[in-house]
Coordinates of C-alpha atoms in Angstrom, one line a residue:
S611 CA 10.9 33.2 53.5
S612 CA 11.0 30.2 51.2
D613 CA 7.2 29.5 51.3
V614 CA 6.6 33.0 49.9
L615 CA 9.2 32.5 47.2
D616 CA 7.6 29.2 46.4
T617 CA 4.2 30.9 46.0
C618 CA 5.8 33.5 43.6
L619 CA 7.3 30.6 41.6
A620 CA 3.8 29.0 41.4
V621 CA 2.4 32.3 40.0
Q622 CA 5.3 32.4 37.4
L623 CA 4.9 28.8 36.3
A624 CA 1.1 29.2 36.1
R625 CA 1.5 32.2 33.8
A626 CA 4.0 30.4 31.7
S627 CA 1.5 27.5 31.4
D628 CA -1.1 30.0 30.1
L629 CA 1.3 31.1 27.4
L630 CA 2.2 27.5 26.5
L631 CA -1.5 26.6 26.3
A632 CA -2.0 29.5 23.9
D633 CA 0.9 28.1 21.8
L634 CA -0.8 24.7 21.7
D635 CA -4.1 26.2 20.6
A636 CA -2.3 27.9 17.7
L637 CA -0.5 24.7 16.8
L638 CA -3.7 22.7 16.9
E639 CA -5.4 25.1 14.6
A640 CA -2.6 24.9 12.1
I641 CA -2.5 21.1 12.2
K642 CA -6.3 20.9 11.9
R643 CA -6.4 23.1 8.8
R644 CA -3.7 21.0 7.1
A645 CA -5.5 17.8 8.1
F646 CA -8.7 18.8 6.4
E647 CA -6.8 20.2 3.4
H648 CA -5.2 16.8 2.8
K649 CA -7.9 14.6 4.2
M650 CA -8.0 12.5 1.0
T651 CA -4.5 13.0 -0.3
P652 CA -3.1 9.5 -0.5
C653 CA 0.4 8.6 0.5
I654 CA 2.3 5.5 1.5
G655 CA 2.2 4.5 5.2
R656 CA 5.5 3.1 6.5
S657 CA 6.4 0.7 9.2
H658 CA 10.0 0.3 10.1
G659 CA 10.6 2.9 7.5
I660 CA 9.5 0.5 4.8
H661 CA 6.4 0.9 2.5
A662 CA 3.4 -0.7 4.2
E663 CA -0.1 0.2 3.0
P664 CA -1.7 3.5 1.8
V665 CA -2.9 6.2 4.2
T666 CA -3.6 9.9 3.6
F667 CA -1.5 12.8 4.6
G668 CA -4.5 14.2 6.3
L669 CA -4.5 11.2 8.6
K670 CA -0.9 11.9 9.5
M671 CA -1.9 15.4 10.5
A672 CA -5.0 14.1 12.4
E673 CA -2.8 11.8 14.4
A674 CA -0.6 14.8 15.3
Y675 CA -3.7 16.8 16.2
A676 CA -4.9 14.1 18.6
E677 CA -1.5 13.9 20.2
F678 CA -1.2 17.6 20.8
A679 CA -4.8 17.7 22.1
R680 CA -3.6 15.2 24.7
C681 CA -0.6 17.4 25.4
K682 CA -3.0 20.3 26.1
D683 CA -5.0 18.2 28.5
R684 CA -1.8 17.2 30.4
L685 CA -0.6 20.8 30.6
I686 CA -4.0 21.9 32.0
A687 CA -3.6 19.2 34.7
A688 CA 0.0 20.1 35.4
R689 CA -0.9 23.8 35.6
K690 CA -3.6 23.0 38.2
D691 CA -1.0 20.9 40.1
I692 CA 1.7 23.6 40.1
A693 CA -0.6 26.6 40.9
T694 CA -0.5 26.1 44.7
C695 CA 0.2 28.6 47.5
A696 CA 1.9 27.9 50.8
I697 CA 2.4 30.6 53.4
S698 CA 2.5 28.5 56.6
G699 CA 5.7 29.5 58.4
A700 CA 9.1 28.0 59.1
V701 CA 8.2 24.3 59.0
G702 CA 4.6 24.5 57.8
T703 CA 2.9 24.5 61.2
F704 CA 1.2 28.0 61.0
A705 CA 2.7 28.6 64.5
N706 CA 3.6 32.2 63.7
I707 CA 1.1 33.0 61.0
D708 CA -2.7 32.7 60.7
P709 CA -3.9 30.2 58.1
R710 CA -6.3 32.9 56.9
V711 CA -3.3 34.8 55.5
E712 CA -2.5 31.9 53.3
E713 CA -6.2 31.6 52.1
H714 CA -6.3 35.3 51.4
V715 CA -3.1 35.3 49.4
A716 CA -4.1 32.2 47.4
A717 CA -7.4 33.8 46.5
K718 CA -5.8 37.0 45.4
L719 CA -3.2 35.2 43.2
G720 CA -5.6 32.6 41.7
L721 CA -3.9 29.7 43.4
S722 CA -5.0 26.7 45.4
V723 CA -3.9 26.2 49.0
E724 CA -1.3 23.6 49.5
P725 CA -3.2 21.3 52.0
V726 CA -0.1 19.9 53.9
S727 CA 3.3 21.4 53.3
T728 CA 6.6 21.8 55.1
Q729 CA 8.5 25.1 54.7
V730 CA 8.5 24.5 50.9
I731 CA 5.8 23.3 48.5
P732 CA 6.3 19.6 47.8
R733 CA 8.5 19.2 44.7
D734 CA 6.5 16.3 43.3
R735 CA 4.2 19.0 41.9
H736 CA 7.1 20.6 40.1
A737 CA 8.5 17.3 38.9
M738 CA 5.1 16.5 37.2
F739 CA 5.1 20.0 35.6
F740 CA 8.5 19.7 34.1
A741 CA 7.9 16.1 33.1
T742 CA 4.8 17.3 31.2
L743 CA 6.8 19.9 29.4
G744 CA 9.2 17.0 28.4
V745 CA 6.4 14.9 27.0
I746 CA 5.1 17.9 25.0
A747 CA 8.7 18.4 23.7
S748 CA 8.8 14.8 22.7
S749 CA 5.6 15.3 20.7
V750 CA 7.2 18.3 19.0
E751 CA 10.1 16.2 18.1
R752 CA 8.0 13.3 16.7
L753 CA 6.2 15.6 14.3
A754 CA 9.5 17.4 13.4
V755 CA 11.2 14.0 12.6
E756 CA 8.2 13.1 10.4
V757 CA 8.8 16.3 8.4
R758 CA 12.5 15.6 8.2
H759 CA 12.0 12.1 6.9
L760 CA 9.4 13.3 4.3
Q761 CA 11.8 16.0 3.1
R762 CA 14.7 13.5 2.2
T763 CA 15.6 13.7 -1.4
E764 CA 14.6 10.1 -2.0
V765 CA 11.1 10.7 -0.5
L766 CA 10.3 14.5 -0.9
E767 CA 6.7 14.2 -0.1
A768 CA 6.7 17.4 2.0
E769 CA 9.3 20.0 3.0
E770 CA 9.7 23.1 5.0
Y771 CA 8.9 26.3 3.3
F772 CA 12.0 27.6 1.4
S773 CA 11.9 31.4 0.9
P774 CA 13.3 33.1 -2.2
G775 CA 17.0 33.8 -1.8
Q776 CA 17.3 31.4 1.2
K777 CA 20.5 29.5 1.4
G778 CA 20.5 25.8 2.2
S779 CA 24.2 25.4 2.2
S780 CA 27.1 27.8 2.0
A781 CA 29.0 25.4 -0.3
M782 CA 26.2 23.7 -2.3
P783 CA 23.7 26.1 -3.9
H784 CA 21.2 23.3 -4.6
K785 CA 20.6 22.4 -1.0
R786 CA 17.2 22.8 0.7
N787 CA 17.7 21.5 4.2
P788 CA 15.1 20.9 7.0
V789 CA 16.9 23.3 9.4
L790 CA 13.8 24.3 11.3
T791 CA 12.8 20.8 12.2
E792 CA 16.4 19.8 13.0
N793 CA 16.5 22.7 15.4
L794 CA 13.2 21.5 16.9
T795 CA 14.7 18.1 17.5
G796 CA 17.6 19.7 19.4
L797 CA 15.3 21.9 21.5
A798 CA 13.2 19.0 22.4
R799 CA 16.2 17.2 23.8
M800 CA 16.9 20.2 26.0
V801 CA 13.4 20.5 27.4
R802 CA 13.3 16.8 28.2
S803 CA 16.6 17.1 30.0
Y804 CA 15.1 19.5 32.5
S805 CA 12.7 16.9 33.8
I806 CA 15.5 14.8 35.4
P807 CA 16.7 17.5 37.8
A808 CA 13.1 18.4 38.6
M809 CA 12.6 14.8 39.7
E810 CA 15.8 14.8 41.7
N811 CA 14.5 18.0 43.5
V812 CA 11.7 15.9 45.1
A813 CA 13.9 14.3 47.7
L814 CA 14.6 17.3 50.0
W815 CA 15.9 16.9 53.6
H816 CA 13.3 16.8 56.3
E817 CA 11.2 20.0 56.4
R818 CA 13.5 22.0 54.1
D819 CA 16.7 22.3 52.3
I820 CA 17.5 24.6 49.3
S821 CA 19.3 22.1 47.0
H822 CA 16.3 22.5 44.7
S823 CA 16.5 26.3 44.5
S824 CA 19.5 26.7 42.3
V825 CA 18.2 24.1 39.9
E826 CA 14.8 25.8 39.5
R827 CA 16.4 29.1 38.8
Y828 CA 17.8 27.4 35.6
I829 CA 15.2 25.1 34.5
G830 CA 12.1 27.3 35.2
P831 CA 12.9 30.0 32.7
D832 CA 14.9 27.7 30.3
A833 CA 12.3 25.0 29.9
T834 CA 9.3 27.2 29.5
I835 CA 10.9 29.7 27.2
T836 CA 12.5 27.0 25.1
L837 CA 9.2 25.1 24.7
D838 CA 7.3 28.3 23.9
F839 CA 9.8 29.0 21.1
A840 CA 9.6 25.4 19.9
L841 CA 5.8 25.4 19.7
G842 CA 5.8 28.7 17.9
R843 CA 8.4 27.4 15.4
L844 CA 6.5 24.1 14.8
T845 CA 3.3 26.1 14.2
G846 CA 5.1 28.0 11.5
V847 CA 6.5 24.9 9.9
I848 CA 3.1 23.2 9.7
D849 CA 1.3 26.3 8.5
K850 CA 3.7 26.9 5.6
L851 CA 4.6 23.2 4.9
L852 CA 5.0 22.4 1.3
V853 CA 3.1 19.3 0.4
Y854 CA 3.6 17.4 -2.9
P855 CA 0.6 15.0 -3.6
E856 CA 2.1 14.1 -7.0
R857 CA 5.3 12.8 -5.4
M858 CA 3.2 11.0 -2.8
Q859 CA 1.4 9.2 -5.6
K860 CA 4.7 8.4 -7.4
N861 CA 6.1 6.9 -4.2
L862 CA 2.9 4.9 -3.8
D863 CA 3.3 3.4 -7.3
K864 CA 7.1 2.9 -7.0
M865 CA 7.1 -0.7 -5.9
G866 CA 4.8 -2.2 -8.5
G867 CA 1.7 -2.6 -6.4
L868 CA 3.3 -4.3 -3.4
V869 CA 1.2 -2.2 -1.1
H870 CA -1.9 -4.2 -2.0
S871 CA -0.4 -7.6 -1.0
Q872 CA -2.4 -8.0 2.2
R873 CA -5.8 -7.7 0.4
V874 CA -4.8 -10.5 -2.0
L875 CA -3.6 -12.6 0.9
L876 CA -7.0 -12.2 2.7
A877 CA -8.9 -12.9 -0.5
L878 CA -7.0 -16.1 -1.0
T879 CA -7.8 -17.2 2.5
Q880 CA -11.5 -16.4 2.0
A881 CA -11.3 -18.5 -1.2
G882 CA -10.4 -21.5 0.9
I883 CA -6.6 -21.6 0.8
S884 CA -4.8 -21.8 4.2
R885 CA -3.3 -18.6 5.5
E886 CA 0.2 -20.1 5.4
D887 CA -0.2 -21.2 1.8
S888 CA -1.8 -17.9 0.8
Y889 CA 1.1 -16.0 2.3
L890 CA 3.6 -18.1 0.4
L891 CA 1.7 -17.6 -2.9
V892 CA 1.6 -13.8 -2.6
Q893 CA 5.1 -13.5 -1.1
R894 CA 6.8 -15.4 -3.9
N895 CA 5.4 -13.0 -6.5
A896 CA 6.0 -10.0 -4.2
M897 CA 9.7 -10.9 -3.9
K898 CA 10.1 -10.8 -7.7
V899 CA 8.7 -7.3 -7.7
W900 CA 10.9 -6.3 -4.8
E901 CA 14.0 -7.7 -6.5
S902 CA 13.1 -5.9 -9.8
D903 CA 12.9 -2.6 -7.8
G904 CA 9.3 -2.2 -8.9
A905 CA 9.9 -2.8 -12.6
L906 CA 7.6 -5.8 -12.4
S907 CA 3.9 -5.5 -11.5
L908 CA 2.5 -7.6 -8.7
L909 CA -0.9 -7.5 -10.3
E910 CA 0.4 -9.0 -13.6
L911 CA 2.5 -11.6 -11.8
L912 CA -0.5 -12.7 -9.7
K913 CA -2.7 -12.9 -12.8
A914 CA -0.1 -15.1 -14.5
D915 CA 0.3 -17.4 -11.5
P916 CA -1.9 -20.5 -12.0
D917 CA -1.9 -21.3 -8.3
V918 CA -3.4 -17.9 -7.6
T919 CA -5.9 -18.0 -10.5
K920 CA -7.2 -21.3 -9.4
A921 CA -8.7 -19.4 -6.4
L922 CA -9.3 -15.9 -7.8
S923 CA -10.3 -14.7 -11.2
P924 CA -8.3 -11.9 -12.9
Q925 CA -11.1 -9.5 -12.2
E926 CA -11.2 -10.5 -8.5
I927 CA -7.4 -9.9 -8.3
E928 CA -7.7 -6.5 -9.9
E929 CA -10.3 -5.5 -7.4
K930 CA -7.8 -6.0 -4.7
F931 CA -5.6 -3.2 -6.1
D932 CA -8.2 -0.5 -5.6
L933 CA -6.5 2.4 -3.7
G934 CA -9.9 3.7 -2.6
Y935 CA -10.5 0.6 -0.4
H936 CA -7.7 1.8 2.0
L937 CA -9.3 5.2 2.3
K938 CA -12.9 4.3 2.9
Q939 CA -12.7 4.9 6.7
V940 CA -11.0 8.3 6.6
D941 CA -14.1 10.1 7.8
T942 CA -14.2 7.8 10.9

């Protein structure tokens, strides 16, 4: 009967969850190792894709670690939700089966008893499970996209491991493409797509219909196997990721010190200039650097600006260009 089949499905999804939790543990360990390795490796932080202020590559990894730790907590909760047993008869009334049978089977299979069911286990449980897989897939994609952006030729701060003899392009021998993380982006789209039919499965007719059954025969194995593969692949990418601190420093220095503009702005306000006027003083010099594509130095322009030097000495201005200032809270 369908309640027995539902209980079998619960066992399968619980076991799949255990495999995915092991995948997450391996990924977390790889991310943690790289986070500590590059804890103090400075690189530019970007907002809207544009240089903002300095961060460290270790902080990028620590952020990913925190995100996947949340993913693990969500999957633990989803596993608990999905690991339920219902053997209560044709419409869930136990009219033709003793409730003790359900309790016995649940205990043997390591499942919880569904407290109130119809002939099928309520599909809100399954919807939450597949939605959780979709969220994990989105986190996979977020980290994959970060690697893809960092591997762009103009950036090249990190890249996927490229083995000797590997081909990046059949036509262009120089290519080293982020094929693994591009693949992960595509796989994440597929896993997310399974959450929608799982949610549509919630609205079954009365005490039972089987419109959900054909859907779950697809999305059950496909979503769990795909995410298992994706987590394993991402672990390999992070474990072998090539990181280029020299290029990170080069990119930090590319725009003539613009990344330190906020510190100068704040120093001017603390010296008694209004925030609006302070902003204009720094911006007018920063735009000269921007338009020179970094050929000019913001530090030197500010030191030559009499309106700025009325409030700050050259030494005080130079102090605002200390990279270490931005990294002082990394331990926190």
